[in-house]
Coordinates of C-alpha atoms in Angstrom, one line a residue:
X120 CA 0.0 0.0 0.0
X121 CA 2.8 2.4 0.8
X122 CA 4.5 1.5 -2.5
X123 CA 1.3 2.4 -4.4
X124 CA 1.0 5.7 -2.5
X125 CA 4.6 6.6 -3.3
X126 CA 4.0 5.7 -7.0
X127 CA 0.9 7.9 -7.1
X128 CA 2.6 10.8 -5.4
X129 CA 5.5 10.5 -7.9
X130 CA 3.1 10.6 -10.8
X131 CA 1.2 13.6 -9.4
X132 CA 4.5 15.5 -9.0
X133 CA 5.6 14.6 -12.5
X134 CA 2.4 15.9 -14.0
X135 CA 2.4 19.0 -11.9
X136 CA 5.9 19.8 -13.0
X137 CA 5.0 19.1 -16.7
X138 CA 2.1 21.5 -16.6
X139 CA 4.1 24.3 -14.9
X140 CA 7.2 24.1 -17.1
X141 CA 7.1 24.8 -20.8
X142 CA 8.0 21.9 -23.1
X143 CA 11.7 21.7 -23.8
X144 CA 12.6 19.5 -26.8
X145 CA 16.2 18.9 -25.5
X146 CA 14.9 17.7 -22.1
X147 CA 12.2 15.6 -23.7
X148 CA 14.8 13.9 -25.9
X149 CA 16.9 13.1 -22.8
X150 CA 13.9 11.7 -20.9
X151 CA 13.0 9.6 -23.9
X152 CA 16.6 8.4 -24.1
X153 CA 16.6 7.5 -20.5
X154 CA 13.4 5.5 -20.8
X155 CA 14.6 3.7 -23.9
X156 CA 18.0 2.8 -22.4
X157 CA 17.1 2.2 -18.8
X158 CA 19.2 -1.0 -18.7
X159 CA 22.4 0.8 -19.7
X160 CA 24.8 2.9 -17.6
X161 CA 23.5 6.5 -18.0
X162 CA 26.2 8.9 -16.8
X163 CA 25.1 12.5 -16.5
X164 CA 28.0 13.5 -18.7
X165 CA 26.5 11.4 -21.6
X166 CA 23.1 12.8 -21.0
X167 CA 24.5 16.4 -21.1
X168 CA 26.1 15.6 -24.4
X169 CA 22.7 14.8 -25.9
X170 CA 21.8 18.5 -25.4
X171 CA 25.2 19.9 -26.2
X172 CA 25.4 21.3 -22.7
X173 CA 28.1 21.3 -20.0
X174 CA 27.4 18.9 -17.2
X175 CA 26.8 21.7 -14.7
X176 CA 24.4 23.6 -17.0
X177 CA 22.6 20.4 -17.9
X178 CA 22.1 19.5 -14.2
X179 CA 20.5 22.9 -13.7
X180 CA 18.3 22.8 -16.7
X181 CA 17.2 19.2 -16.1
X182 CA 16.4 19.9 -12.4
X183 CA 14.4 23.0 -13.4
X184 CA 12.5 20.9 -16.0
X185 CA 11.8 17.7 -13.9
X186 CA 12.1 18.9 -10.3
X187 CA 14.9 16.5 -9.6
X188 CA 18.5 15.9 -10.4
X189 CA 19.4 13.8 -13.5
X190 CA 21.1 11.2 -11.3
X191 CA 18.0 10.9 -9.0
X192 CA 15.7 10.8 -12.0
X193 CA 17.7 7.9 -13.6
X194 CA 17.7 6.0 -10.3
X195 CA 13.9 6.5 -9.9
X196 CA 13.3 5.2 -13.4
X197 CA 15.6 2.2 -12.8
X198 CA 13.7 1.3 -9.6
X199 CA 10.4 1.5 -11.5
X200 CA 11.9 -0.9 -14.1
X201 CA 13.2 -3.1 -11.2
X202 CA 9.7 -3.4 -9.7
X203 CA 8.4 -4.6 -13.0
X204 CA 11.2 -7.2 -13.4
X205 CA 10.9 -8.3 -9.8
X206 CA 7.3 -9.1 -10.4
X207 CA 8.5 -11.9 -12.7
X208 CA 9.3 -15.1 -10.8
X209 CA 11.9 -16.0 -13.4
X210 CA 14.2 -13.1 -12.4
X211 CA 16.3 -13.1 -9.2
X212 CA 17.1 -9.9 -7.4
X213 CA 20.7 -10.3 -8.5
X214 CA 19.7 -10.7 -12.2
X215 CA 17.5 -7.6 -11.9
X216 CA 20.3 -5.6 -10.3
X217 CA 22.8 -6.4 -13.1
X218 CA 20.2 -6.1 -15.9
X219 CA 19.7 -2.5 -14.8
X220 CA 23.5 -1.8 -14.7
X221 CA 23.7 -1.3 -10.9
X222 CA 27.3 -1.5 -9.8
X223 CA 26.5 -4.0 -7.0
X224 CA 23.6 -5.8 -5.5
X225 CA 24.2 -4.0 -2.2
X226 CA 24.0 -0.6 -3.9
X227 CA 20.8 -1.8 -5.7
X228 CA 19.2 -2.9 -2.5
X229 CA 20.2 0.3 -0.7
X230 CA 18.6 2.5 -3.5
X231 CA 15.6 0.2 -3.8
X232 CA 14.9 0.4 0.0
X233 CA 15.4 4.2 0.1
X234 CA 12.8 4.6 -2.7
X235 CA 10.3 2.0 -1.8
X236 CA 10.7 1.4 1.9
X237 CA 11.5 -2.2 1.5
X238 CA 14.3 -4.4 0.2
X239 CA 14.0 -5.9 -3.3
X240 CA 13.5 -9.4 -1.9
X241 CA 10.7 -8.1 0.4
X242 CA 9.1 -6.4 -2.6
X243 CA 9.3 -9.6 -4.6
X244 CA 7.8 -11.7 -1.8
X245 CA 5.0 -9.1 -1.1
X246 CA 4.2 -8.9 -4.8
X247 CA 3.9 -12.7 -5.1
X248 CA 1.7 -12.9 -2.1
X249 CA -0.6 -10.1 -3.3
X250 CA -0.9 -11.6 -6.8
X251 CA -0.9 -15.3 -6.0
X252 CA -1.7 -15.7 -2.3
X253 CA 1.8 -17.2 -1.6
X254 CA 5.4 -16.3 -2.1
X255 CA 7.3 -17.8 -5.0
X256 CA 9.7 -20.6 -4.2

């Protein structure tokens, strides 16, 4: 329930930011690139190059446009993707971690817990119970 609440709040903030900030083709291109390449490493320097901006200028413009830093935005999108992958019983937490290019399973678990309030394995188990009435084995 907490996870659904956080997801809803994230979406409300996203849409509130979109309506208050004029469309920016450069930032929209970067956001589309992030979404299309979420499994890759996405360093801020590479994202800045997509807009032909310096890293510092890109960080400012991206934060103004989205309301969050590029790094935090990428992490949030990776955790959204992780939740979808963890819902699949064929993927282990470790497989999800490396599929989304996290440097280690410990870092993945730390970020996941910070953003969802539970560990990836707790999320996986809770999802299975909510969908199937029992945890996967």
